Short mmCIF file of C-alpha atoms in Angstrom, two decimals:
data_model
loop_
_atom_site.label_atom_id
_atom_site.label_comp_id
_atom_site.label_asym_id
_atom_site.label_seq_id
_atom_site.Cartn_x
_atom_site.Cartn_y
_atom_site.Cartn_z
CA UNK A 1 112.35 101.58 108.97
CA UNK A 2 109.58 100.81 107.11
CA UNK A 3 107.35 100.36 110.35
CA UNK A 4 108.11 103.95 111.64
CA UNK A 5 107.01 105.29 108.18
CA UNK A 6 103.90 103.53 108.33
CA UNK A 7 103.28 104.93 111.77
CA UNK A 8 104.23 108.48 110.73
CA UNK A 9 101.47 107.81 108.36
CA UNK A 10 99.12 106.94 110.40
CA UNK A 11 99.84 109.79 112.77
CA UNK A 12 99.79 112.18 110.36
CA UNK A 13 96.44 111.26 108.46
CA UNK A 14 94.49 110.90 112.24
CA UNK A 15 95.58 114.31 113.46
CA UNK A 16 92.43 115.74 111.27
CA UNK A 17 89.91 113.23 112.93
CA UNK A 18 90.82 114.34 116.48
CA UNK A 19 90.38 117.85 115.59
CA UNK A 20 87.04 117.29 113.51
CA UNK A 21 85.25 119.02 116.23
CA UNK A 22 86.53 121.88 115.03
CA UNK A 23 84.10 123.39 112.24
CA UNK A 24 86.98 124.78 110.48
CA UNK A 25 89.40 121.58 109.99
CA UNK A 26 87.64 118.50 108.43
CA UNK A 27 88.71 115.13 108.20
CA UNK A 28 91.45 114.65 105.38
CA UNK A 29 90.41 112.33 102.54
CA UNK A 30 91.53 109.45 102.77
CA UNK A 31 94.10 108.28 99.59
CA UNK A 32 95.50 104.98 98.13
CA UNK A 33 98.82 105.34 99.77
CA UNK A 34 97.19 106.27 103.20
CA UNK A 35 95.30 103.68 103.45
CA UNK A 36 97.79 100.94 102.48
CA UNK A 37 99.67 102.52 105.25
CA UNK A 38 97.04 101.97 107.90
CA UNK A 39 96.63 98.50 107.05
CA UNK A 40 99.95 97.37 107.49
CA UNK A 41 99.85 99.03 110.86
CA UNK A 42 97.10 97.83 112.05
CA UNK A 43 96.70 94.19 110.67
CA UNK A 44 97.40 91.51 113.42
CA UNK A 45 98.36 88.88 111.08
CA UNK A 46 101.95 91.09 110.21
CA UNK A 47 102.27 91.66 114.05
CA UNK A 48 101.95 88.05 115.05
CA UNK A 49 104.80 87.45 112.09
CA UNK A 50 107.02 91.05 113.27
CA UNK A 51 107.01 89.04 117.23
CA UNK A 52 108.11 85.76 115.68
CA UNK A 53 110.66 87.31 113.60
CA UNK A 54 111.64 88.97 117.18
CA UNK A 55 111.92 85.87 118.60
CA UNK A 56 113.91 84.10 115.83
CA UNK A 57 115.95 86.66 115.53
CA UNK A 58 116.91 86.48 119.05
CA UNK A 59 117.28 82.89 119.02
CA UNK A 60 120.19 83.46 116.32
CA UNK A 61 122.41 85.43 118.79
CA UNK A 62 121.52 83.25 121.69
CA UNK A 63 122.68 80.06 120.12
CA UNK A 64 125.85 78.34 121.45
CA UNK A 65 128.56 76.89 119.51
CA UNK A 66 129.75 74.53 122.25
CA UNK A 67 127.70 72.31 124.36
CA UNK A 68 127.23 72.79 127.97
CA UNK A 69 129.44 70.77 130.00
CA UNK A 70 128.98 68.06 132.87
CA UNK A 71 129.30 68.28 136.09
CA UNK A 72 128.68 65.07 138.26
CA UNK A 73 129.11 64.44 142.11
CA UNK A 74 129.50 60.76 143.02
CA UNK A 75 129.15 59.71 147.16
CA UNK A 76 129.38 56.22 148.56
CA UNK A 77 128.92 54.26 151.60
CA UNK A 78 129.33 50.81 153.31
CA UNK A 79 126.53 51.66 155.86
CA UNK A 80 124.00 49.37 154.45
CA UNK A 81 126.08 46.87 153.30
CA UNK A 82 127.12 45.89 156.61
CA UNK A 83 130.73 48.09 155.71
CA UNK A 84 130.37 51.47 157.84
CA UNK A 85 134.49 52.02 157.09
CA UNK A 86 134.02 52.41 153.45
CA UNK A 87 133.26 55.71 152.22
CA UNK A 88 134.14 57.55 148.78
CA UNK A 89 133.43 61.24 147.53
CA UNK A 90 133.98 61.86 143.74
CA UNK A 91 133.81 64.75 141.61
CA UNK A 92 133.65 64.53 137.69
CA UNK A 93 133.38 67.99 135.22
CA UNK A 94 133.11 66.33 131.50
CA UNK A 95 132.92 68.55 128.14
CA UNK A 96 131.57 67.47 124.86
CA UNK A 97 134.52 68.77 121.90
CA UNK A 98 132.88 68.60 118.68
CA UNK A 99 135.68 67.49 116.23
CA UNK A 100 133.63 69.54 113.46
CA UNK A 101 132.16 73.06 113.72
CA UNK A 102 128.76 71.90 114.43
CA UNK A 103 128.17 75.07 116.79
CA UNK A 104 128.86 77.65 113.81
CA UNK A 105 126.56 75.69 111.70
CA UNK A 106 123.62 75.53 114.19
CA UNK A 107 123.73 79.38 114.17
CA UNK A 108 124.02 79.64 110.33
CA UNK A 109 120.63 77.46 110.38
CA UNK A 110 119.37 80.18 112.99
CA UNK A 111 120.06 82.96 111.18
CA UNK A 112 119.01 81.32 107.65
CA UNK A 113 115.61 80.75 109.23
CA UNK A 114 115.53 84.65 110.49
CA UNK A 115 115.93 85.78 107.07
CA UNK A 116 113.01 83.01 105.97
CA UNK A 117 110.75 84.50 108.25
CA UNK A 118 111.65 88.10 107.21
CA UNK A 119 111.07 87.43 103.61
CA UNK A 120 107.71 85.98 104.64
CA UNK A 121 106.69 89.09 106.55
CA UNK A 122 107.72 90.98 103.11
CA UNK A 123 105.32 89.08 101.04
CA UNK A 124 102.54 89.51 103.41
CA UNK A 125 102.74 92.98 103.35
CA UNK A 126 103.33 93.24 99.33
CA UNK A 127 99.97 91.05 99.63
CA UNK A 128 98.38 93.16 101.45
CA UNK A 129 99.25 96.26 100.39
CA UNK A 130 97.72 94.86 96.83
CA UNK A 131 94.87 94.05 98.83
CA UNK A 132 94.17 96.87 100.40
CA UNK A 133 94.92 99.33 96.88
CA UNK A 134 92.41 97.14 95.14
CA UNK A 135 89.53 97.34 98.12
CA UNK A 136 90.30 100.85 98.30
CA UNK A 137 89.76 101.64 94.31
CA UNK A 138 86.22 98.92 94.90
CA UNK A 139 84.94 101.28 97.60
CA UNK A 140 85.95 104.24 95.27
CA UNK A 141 84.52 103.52 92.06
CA UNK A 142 81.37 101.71 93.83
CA UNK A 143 80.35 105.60 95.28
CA UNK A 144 80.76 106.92 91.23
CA UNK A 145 78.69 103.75 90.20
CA UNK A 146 76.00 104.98 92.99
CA UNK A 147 76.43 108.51 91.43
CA UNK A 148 75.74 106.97 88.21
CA UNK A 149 72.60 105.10 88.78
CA UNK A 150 71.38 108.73 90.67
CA UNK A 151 71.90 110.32 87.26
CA UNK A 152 70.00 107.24 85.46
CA UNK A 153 67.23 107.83 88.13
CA UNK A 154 67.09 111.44 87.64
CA UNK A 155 66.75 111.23 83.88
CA UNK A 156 63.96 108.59 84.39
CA UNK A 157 62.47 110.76 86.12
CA UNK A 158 62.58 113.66 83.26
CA UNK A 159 61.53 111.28 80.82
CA UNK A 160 58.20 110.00 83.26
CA UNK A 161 57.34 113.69 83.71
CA UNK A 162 57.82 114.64 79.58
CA UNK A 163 55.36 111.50 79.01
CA UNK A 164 53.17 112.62 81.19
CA UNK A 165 52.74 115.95 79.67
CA UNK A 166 52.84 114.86 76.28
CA UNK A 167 50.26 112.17 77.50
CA UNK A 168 47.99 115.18 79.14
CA UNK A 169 47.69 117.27 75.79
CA UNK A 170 46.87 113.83 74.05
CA UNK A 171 50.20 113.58 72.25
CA UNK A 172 51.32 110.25 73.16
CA UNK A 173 49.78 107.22 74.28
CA UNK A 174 49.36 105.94 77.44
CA UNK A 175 51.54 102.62 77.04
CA UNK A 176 54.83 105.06 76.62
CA UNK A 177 54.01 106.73 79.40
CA UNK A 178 53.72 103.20 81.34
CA UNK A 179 57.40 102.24 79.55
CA UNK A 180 58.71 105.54 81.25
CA UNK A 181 57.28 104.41 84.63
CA UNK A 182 58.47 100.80 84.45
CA UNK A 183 62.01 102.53 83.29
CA UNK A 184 61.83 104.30 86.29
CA UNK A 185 61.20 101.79 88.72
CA UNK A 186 64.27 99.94 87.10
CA UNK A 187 66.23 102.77 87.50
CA UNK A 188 65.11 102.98 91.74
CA UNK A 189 66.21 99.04 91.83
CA UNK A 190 69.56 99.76 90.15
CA UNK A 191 70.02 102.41 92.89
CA UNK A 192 69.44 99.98 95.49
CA UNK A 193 72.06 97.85 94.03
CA UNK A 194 74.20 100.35 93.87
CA UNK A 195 73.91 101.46 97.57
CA UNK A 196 74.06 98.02 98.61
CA UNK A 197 77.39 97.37 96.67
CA UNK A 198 79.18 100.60 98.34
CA UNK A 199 78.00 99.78 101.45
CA UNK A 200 79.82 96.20 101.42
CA UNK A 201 82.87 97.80 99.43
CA UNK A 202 82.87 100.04 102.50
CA UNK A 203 82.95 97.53 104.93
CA UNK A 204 85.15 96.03 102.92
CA UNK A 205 88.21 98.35 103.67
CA UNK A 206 86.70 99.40 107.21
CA UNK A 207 88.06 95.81 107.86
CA UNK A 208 91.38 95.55 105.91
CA UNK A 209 91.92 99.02 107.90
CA UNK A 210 91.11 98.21 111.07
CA UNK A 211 88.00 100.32 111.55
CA UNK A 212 84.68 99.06 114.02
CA UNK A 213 82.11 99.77 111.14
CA UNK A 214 82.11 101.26 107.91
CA UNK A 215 81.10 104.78 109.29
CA UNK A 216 84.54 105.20 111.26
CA UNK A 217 86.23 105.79 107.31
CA UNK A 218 86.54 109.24 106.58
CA UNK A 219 86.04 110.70 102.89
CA UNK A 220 88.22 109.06 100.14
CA UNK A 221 90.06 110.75 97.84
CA UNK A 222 89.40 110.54 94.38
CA UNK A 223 91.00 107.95 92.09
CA UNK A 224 94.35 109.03 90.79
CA UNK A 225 95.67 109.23 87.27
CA UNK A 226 96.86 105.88 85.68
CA UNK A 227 100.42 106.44 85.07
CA UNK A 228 101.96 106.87 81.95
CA UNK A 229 104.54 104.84 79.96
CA UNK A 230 104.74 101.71 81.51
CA UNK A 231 108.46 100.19 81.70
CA UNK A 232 109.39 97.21 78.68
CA UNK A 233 108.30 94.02 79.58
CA UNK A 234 112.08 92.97 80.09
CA UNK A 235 112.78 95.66 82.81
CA UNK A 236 109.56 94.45 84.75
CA UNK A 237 110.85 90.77 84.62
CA UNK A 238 114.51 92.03 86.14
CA UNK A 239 112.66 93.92 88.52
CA UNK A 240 110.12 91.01 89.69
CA UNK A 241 113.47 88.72 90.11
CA UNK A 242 115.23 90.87 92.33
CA UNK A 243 112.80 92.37 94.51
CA UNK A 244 109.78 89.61 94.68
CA UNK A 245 110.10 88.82 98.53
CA UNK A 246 108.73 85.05 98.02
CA UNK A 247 111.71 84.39 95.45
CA UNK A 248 114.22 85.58 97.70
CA UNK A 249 112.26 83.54 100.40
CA UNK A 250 112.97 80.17 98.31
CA UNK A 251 116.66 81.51 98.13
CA UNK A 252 116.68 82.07 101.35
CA UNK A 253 115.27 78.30 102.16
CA UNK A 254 117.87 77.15 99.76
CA UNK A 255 120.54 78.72 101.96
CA UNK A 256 119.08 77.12 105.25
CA UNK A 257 118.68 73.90 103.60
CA UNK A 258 122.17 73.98 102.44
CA UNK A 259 122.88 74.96 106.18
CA UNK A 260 120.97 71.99 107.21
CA UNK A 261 122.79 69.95 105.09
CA UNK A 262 126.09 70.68 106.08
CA UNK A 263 125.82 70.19 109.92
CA UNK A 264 123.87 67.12 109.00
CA UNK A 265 127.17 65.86 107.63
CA UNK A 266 128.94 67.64 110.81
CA UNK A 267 126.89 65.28 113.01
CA UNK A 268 128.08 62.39 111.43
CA UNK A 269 131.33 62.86 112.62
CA UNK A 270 131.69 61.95 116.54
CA UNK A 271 132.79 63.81 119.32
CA UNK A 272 135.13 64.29 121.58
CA UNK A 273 134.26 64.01 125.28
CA UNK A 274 137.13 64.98 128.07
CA UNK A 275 135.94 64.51 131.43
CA UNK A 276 138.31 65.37 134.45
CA UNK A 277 137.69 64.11 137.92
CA UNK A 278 138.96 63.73 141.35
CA UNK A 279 137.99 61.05 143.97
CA UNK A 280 138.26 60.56 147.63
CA UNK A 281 138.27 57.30 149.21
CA UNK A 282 138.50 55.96 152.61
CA UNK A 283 138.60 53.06 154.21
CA UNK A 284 139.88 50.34 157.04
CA UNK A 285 141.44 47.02 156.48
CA UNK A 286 142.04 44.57 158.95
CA UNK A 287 145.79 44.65 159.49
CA UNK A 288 148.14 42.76 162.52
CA UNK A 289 150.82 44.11 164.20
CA UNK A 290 153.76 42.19 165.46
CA UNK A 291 154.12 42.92 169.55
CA UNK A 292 156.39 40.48 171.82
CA UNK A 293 157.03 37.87 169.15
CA UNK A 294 152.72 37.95 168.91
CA UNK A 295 150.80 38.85 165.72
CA UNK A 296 147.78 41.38 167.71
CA UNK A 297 144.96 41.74 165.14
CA UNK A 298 144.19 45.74 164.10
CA UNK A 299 142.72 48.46 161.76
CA UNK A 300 144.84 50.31 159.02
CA UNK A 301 142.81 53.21 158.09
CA UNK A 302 143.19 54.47 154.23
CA UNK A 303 142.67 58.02 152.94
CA UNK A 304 143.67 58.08 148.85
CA UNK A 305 143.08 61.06 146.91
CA UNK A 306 142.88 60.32 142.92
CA UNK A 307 142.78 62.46 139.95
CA UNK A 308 141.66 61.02 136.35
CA UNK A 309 141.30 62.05 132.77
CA UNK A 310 139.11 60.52 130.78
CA UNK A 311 138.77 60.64 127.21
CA UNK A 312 135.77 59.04 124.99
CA UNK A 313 134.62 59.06 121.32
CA UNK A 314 131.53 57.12 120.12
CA UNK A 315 132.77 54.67 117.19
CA UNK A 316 131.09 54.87 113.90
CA UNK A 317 131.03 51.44 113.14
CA UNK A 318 126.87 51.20 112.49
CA UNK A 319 125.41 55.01 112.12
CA UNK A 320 127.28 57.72 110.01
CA UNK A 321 123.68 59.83 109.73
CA UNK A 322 123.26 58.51 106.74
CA UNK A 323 119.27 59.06 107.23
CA UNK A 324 119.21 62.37 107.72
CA UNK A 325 121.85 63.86 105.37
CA UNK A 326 119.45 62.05 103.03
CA UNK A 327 116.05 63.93 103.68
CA UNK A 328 117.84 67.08 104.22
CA UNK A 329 119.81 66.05 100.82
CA UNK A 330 115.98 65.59 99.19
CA UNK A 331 114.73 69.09 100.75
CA UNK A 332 117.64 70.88 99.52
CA UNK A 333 116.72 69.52 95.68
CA UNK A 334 113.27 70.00 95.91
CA UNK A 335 114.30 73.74 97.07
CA UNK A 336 115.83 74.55 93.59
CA UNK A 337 112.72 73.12 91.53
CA UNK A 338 110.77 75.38 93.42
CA UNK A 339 113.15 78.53 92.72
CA UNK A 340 112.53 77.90 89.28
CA UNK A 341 108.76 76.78 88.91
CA UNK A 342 108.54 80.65 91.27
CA UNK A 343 110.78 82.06 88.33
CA UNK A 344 108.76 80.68 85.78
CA UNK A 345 105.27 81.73 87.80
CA UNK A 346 106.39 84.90 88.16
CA UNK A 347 107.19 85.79 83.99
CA UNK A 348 104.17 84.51 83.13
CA UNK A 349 102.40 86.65 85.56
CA UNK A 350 104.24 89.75 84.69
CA UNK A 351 103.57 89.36 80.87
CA UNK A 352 99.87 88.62 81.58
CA UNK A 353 99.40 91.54 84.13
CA UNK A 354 101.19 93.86 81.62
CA UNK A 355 98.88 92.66 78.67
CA UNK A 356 95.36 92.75 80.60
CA UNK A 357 97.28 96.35 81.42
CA UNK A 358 97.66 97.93 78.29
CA UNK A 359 94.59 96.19 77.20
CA UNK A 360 92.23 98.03 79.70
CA UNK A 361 93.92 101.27 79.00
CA UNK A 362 93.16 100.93 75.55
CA UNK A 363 90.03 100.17 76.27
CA UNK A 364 89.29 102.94 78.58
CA UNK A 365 91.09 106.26 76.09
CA UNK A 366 88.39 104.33 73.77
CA UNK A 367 85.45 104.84 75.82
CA UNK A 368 86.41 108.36 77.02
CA UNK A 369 87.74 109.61 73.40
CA UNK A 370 84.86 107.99 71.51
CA UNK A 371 81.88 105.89 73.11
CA UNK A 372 81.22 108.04 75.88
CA UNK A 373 80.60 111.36 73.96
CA UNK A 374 78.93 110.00 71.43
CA UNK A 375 76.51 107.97 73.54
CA UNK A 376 76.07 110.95 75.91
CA UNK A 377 75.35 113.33 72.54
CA UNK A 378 73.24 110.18 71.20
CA UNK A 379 70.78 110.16 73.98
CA UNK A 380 70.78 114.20 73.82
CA UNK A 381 69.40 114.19 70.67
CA UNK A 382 66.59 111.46 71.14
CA UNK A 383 65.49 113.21 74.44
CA UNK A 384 65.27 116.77 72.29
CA UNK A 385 63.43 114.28 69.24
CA UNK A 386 61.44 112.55 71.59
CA UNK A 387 60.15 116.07 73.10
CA UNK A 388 59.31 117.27 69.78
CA UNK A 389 57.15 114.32 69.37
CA UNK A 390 59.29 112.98 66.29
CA UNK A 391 60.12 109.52 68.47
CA UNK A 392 58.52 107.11 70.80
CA UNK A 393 59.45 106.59 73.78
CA UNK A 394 61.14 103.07 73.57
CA UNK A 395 63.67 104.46 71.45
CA UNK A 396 64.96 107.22 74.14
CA UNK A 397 65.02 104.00 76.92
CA UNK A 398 66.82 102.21 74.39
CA UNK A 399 69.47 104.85 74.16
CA UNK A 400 69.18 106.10 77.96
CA UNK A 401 70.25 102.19 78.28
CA UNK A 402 73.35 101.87 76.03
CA UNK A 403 74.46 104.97 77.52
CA UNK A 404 74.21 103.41 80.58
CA UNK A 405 75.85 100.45 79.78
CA UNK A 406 79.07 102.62 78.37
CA UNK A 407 79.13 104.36 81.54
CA UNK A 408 79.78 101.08 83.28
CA UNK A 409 81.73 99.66 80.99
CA UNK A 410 84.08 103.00 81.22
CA UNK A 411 83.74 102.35 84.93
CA UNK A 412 84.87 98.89 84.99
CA UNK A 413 87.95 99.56 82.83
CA UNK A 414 88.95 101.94 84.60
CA UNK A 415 88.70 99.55 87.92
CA UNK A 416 90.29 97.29 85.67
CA UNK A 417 93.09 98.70 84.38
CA UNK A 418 94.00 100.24 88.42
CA UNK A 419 93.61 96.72 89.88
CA UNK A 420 96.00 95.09 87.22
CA UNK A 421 98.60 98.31 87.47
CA UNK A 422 98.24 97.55 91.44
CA UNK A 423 98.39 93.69 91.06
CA UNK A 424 101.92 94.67 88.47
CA UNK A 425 103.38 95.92 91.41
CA UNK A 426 102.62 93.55 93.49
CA UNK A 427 104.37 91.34 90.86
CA UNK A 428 107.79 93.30 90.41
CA UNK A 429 107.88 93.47 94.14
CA UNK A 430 107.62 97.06 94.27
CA UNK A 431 106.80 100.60 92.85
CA UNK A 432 107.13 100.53 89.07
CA UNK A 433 109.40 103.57 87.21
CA UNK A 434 106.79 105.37 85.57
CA UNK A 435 106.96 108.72 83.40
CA UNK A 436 104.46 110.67 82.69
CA UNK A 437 100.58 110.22 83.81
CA UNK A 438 97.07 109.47 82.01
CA UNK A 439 94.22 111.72 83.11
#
């Protein structure tokens, strides 16, 4: 079911790229959920898994719960041995009985193994999917990071052009004027950097999507809201142990070890083998017949037919498969310490997640509420000082930089606080019940 959505998804957001030749239909942007879509469509790793889930699957209704039987054809003759006469023709059908139901279990090990191998394809996607969300919000964010080291550039390149007409009517030296330029040239190198980093965030997802080159992505949509009250920290951890595919993959292993187990113990008891058969044999034996009181030597010819039933058990006497009820016995313990060193994983990264969470949100209503306005009203009034000639020049860079610096700290908790709500989904296995948004 899940594959046909994804598909629908994928249908639905290419329609606009076939038509883009068409001036009045452009290419949809491309969102979070669209993308994560694509990527677990296209990504060969989850098809090679989908076609070995296929094939175990269809290994688990193919399995037998008897073993084939026996047939064997048996043909003698004397011819070479100097005994043309003797000849035999034998037929023998024989049928392995297992006393236990060693069939039955082979298919519960089948079918245990399916459902390993499903819970493995689960986690890859919820990796992925986590993945893809978080190279998806990099390529995002890195475009407003370019956007803000344009804006840094541009108001360099205010500030060069205020020195040099302040410098031009003699009201300023010509060292500020050189700190403007040497601000600006900064500025150009942080730009660089910052076209650099969205081009490799770019190719990034282009990747993770399936795209040739970076240029095949279409627009992305802009970042969504962060959601709004996030569930208690006790709901999350019910959550994350019920729907976390790689716990229910070490339950699942549990189950096939326990499977394992059990017709390892099945084995150790023998079967039964009942073999029918039927048997021709002919022959001549010298025989003498009595004629006129004189013993005349002669051949009796024979022609027997024979049927037989055979019955055979092995005796356990040395081998009860004692070795391997023990290592499947030692797989099946070290299966629960796993299940609960997961658990235990798993709550501490929950409680983490949902700490660095609320932690970056906090962080981020601070720099939009507070830092941000007043470093952006700040540098306002040292550019309208610094034009009236009651500042120098160093102190407007100085405040062009921490305003700068808030700007990419806002950035980065915002990246932050999206990459650890994505990761806390990844972590409870699924979407999280949310009320409410944050703009």
């Amino acid at each position: 079911m899940r594959k046909i959505l994804s598909a629908a998804v994928v249908i639905l957001w290419a329609l606009p790229i076939f038509a883009a030749d068409s001036p009045a239909m452009a290419p949809r942007p491309l969102a979070m959920t669209d993308a994560v879509a694509i990527a677990l469509e296209k990504n060969n790793d989850l098809a090679a898994l989908r076609e070995e889930l296929k094939g175990s699957q269809t290994v688990t209704e193919l399995t037998g719960t008897l073993p084939n039987p026996v047939l064997e054809l048996e043909g003698t003759s004397g011819t070479l041995t100097n005994s043309p006469d003797e000849k035999s023709l034998g037929i023998a059908l024989s049928q392995e009985i297992p006393l236990m139901p060693v069939g039955r279990r082979r298919k519960a090990i089948a079918r245990a193994e399916a459902e390993v191998l499903q819970t493995q394809l689960l986690d890859q996607e919820r990796q992925l999917a986590d993945q893809t969300r978080r190279a998806w919000l990099e390529a995002v964010l890195s475009a407003q990071r370019l956007e803000l080291a344009h804006s840094q550039k541009t108001l360099a390149d205010e500030l060069v052009s205020i020195a040099k007409t302040r410098f031009q009517a003699g009201d300023l030296p010509e060292f500020e004027v050189q700190l403007a330029e040497l601000d600006h040239r900064r500025s150009g190198l942080r730009t660089l950097e910052a076209v650099a980093g969205t081009e490799a965030a770019r190719r990034k997802l282009a990747q993770l999507l399936g795209f040739g080159a970076d240029n095949q992505l279409p627009p992305l949509a802009p970042v969504p809201a962060l959601p709004g009250v996030m569930p208690a920290e006790d709901e999350l951890m019910a959550s994350a142990f019920e729907r976390r595919p790689d716990l229910a993959g070490k339950q699942r292993e549990g189950e096939r070890e326990q499977a394992s187990l059990a017709l390892a113990k099945a084995e150790a008891v023998p079967s039964l083998t009942v073999a029918l058969s039927y048997r021709n044999e002919r022959s001549n034996q010298n025989a003498y017949e009595l004629s006129g009181g004189v013993l005349l030597p002669g051949k009796e010819r024979t022609n027997d037919h024979i049927l037989g039933l055979k019955l055979s058990i092995p005796l356990p006497l040395f081998s009860r498969n004692q070795a391997e009820i023990a290592r499947v016995t030692a797989r099946a313990s070290s299966v629960r310490y796993r299940q609960e060193a997961a658990r235990r994983a798993i709550r501490l990264e929950v409680r983490d997640l949902l700490a660095q969470y609320r932690l970056a949100t906090s962080t981020l209503a601070l720099h939009r509420t507070a830092l941000g306005p007043i470093a952006r009203e700040n540098l306002h009034i040292q550019q309208q000082a610094f034009q009236l000639g009651e500042i120098g020049m160093q102190t407007v860079l100085d405040e062009k930089r921490r305003l700068g610096e808030q700007q990419e700290a806002e950035l980065a908790a915002l990246q932050t606080a999206h990459e650890t709500y994505s990761r806390l989904e990844s972590a409870v296995g699924g979407s999280l019940a949310i009320t409410g948004d944050k703009r």
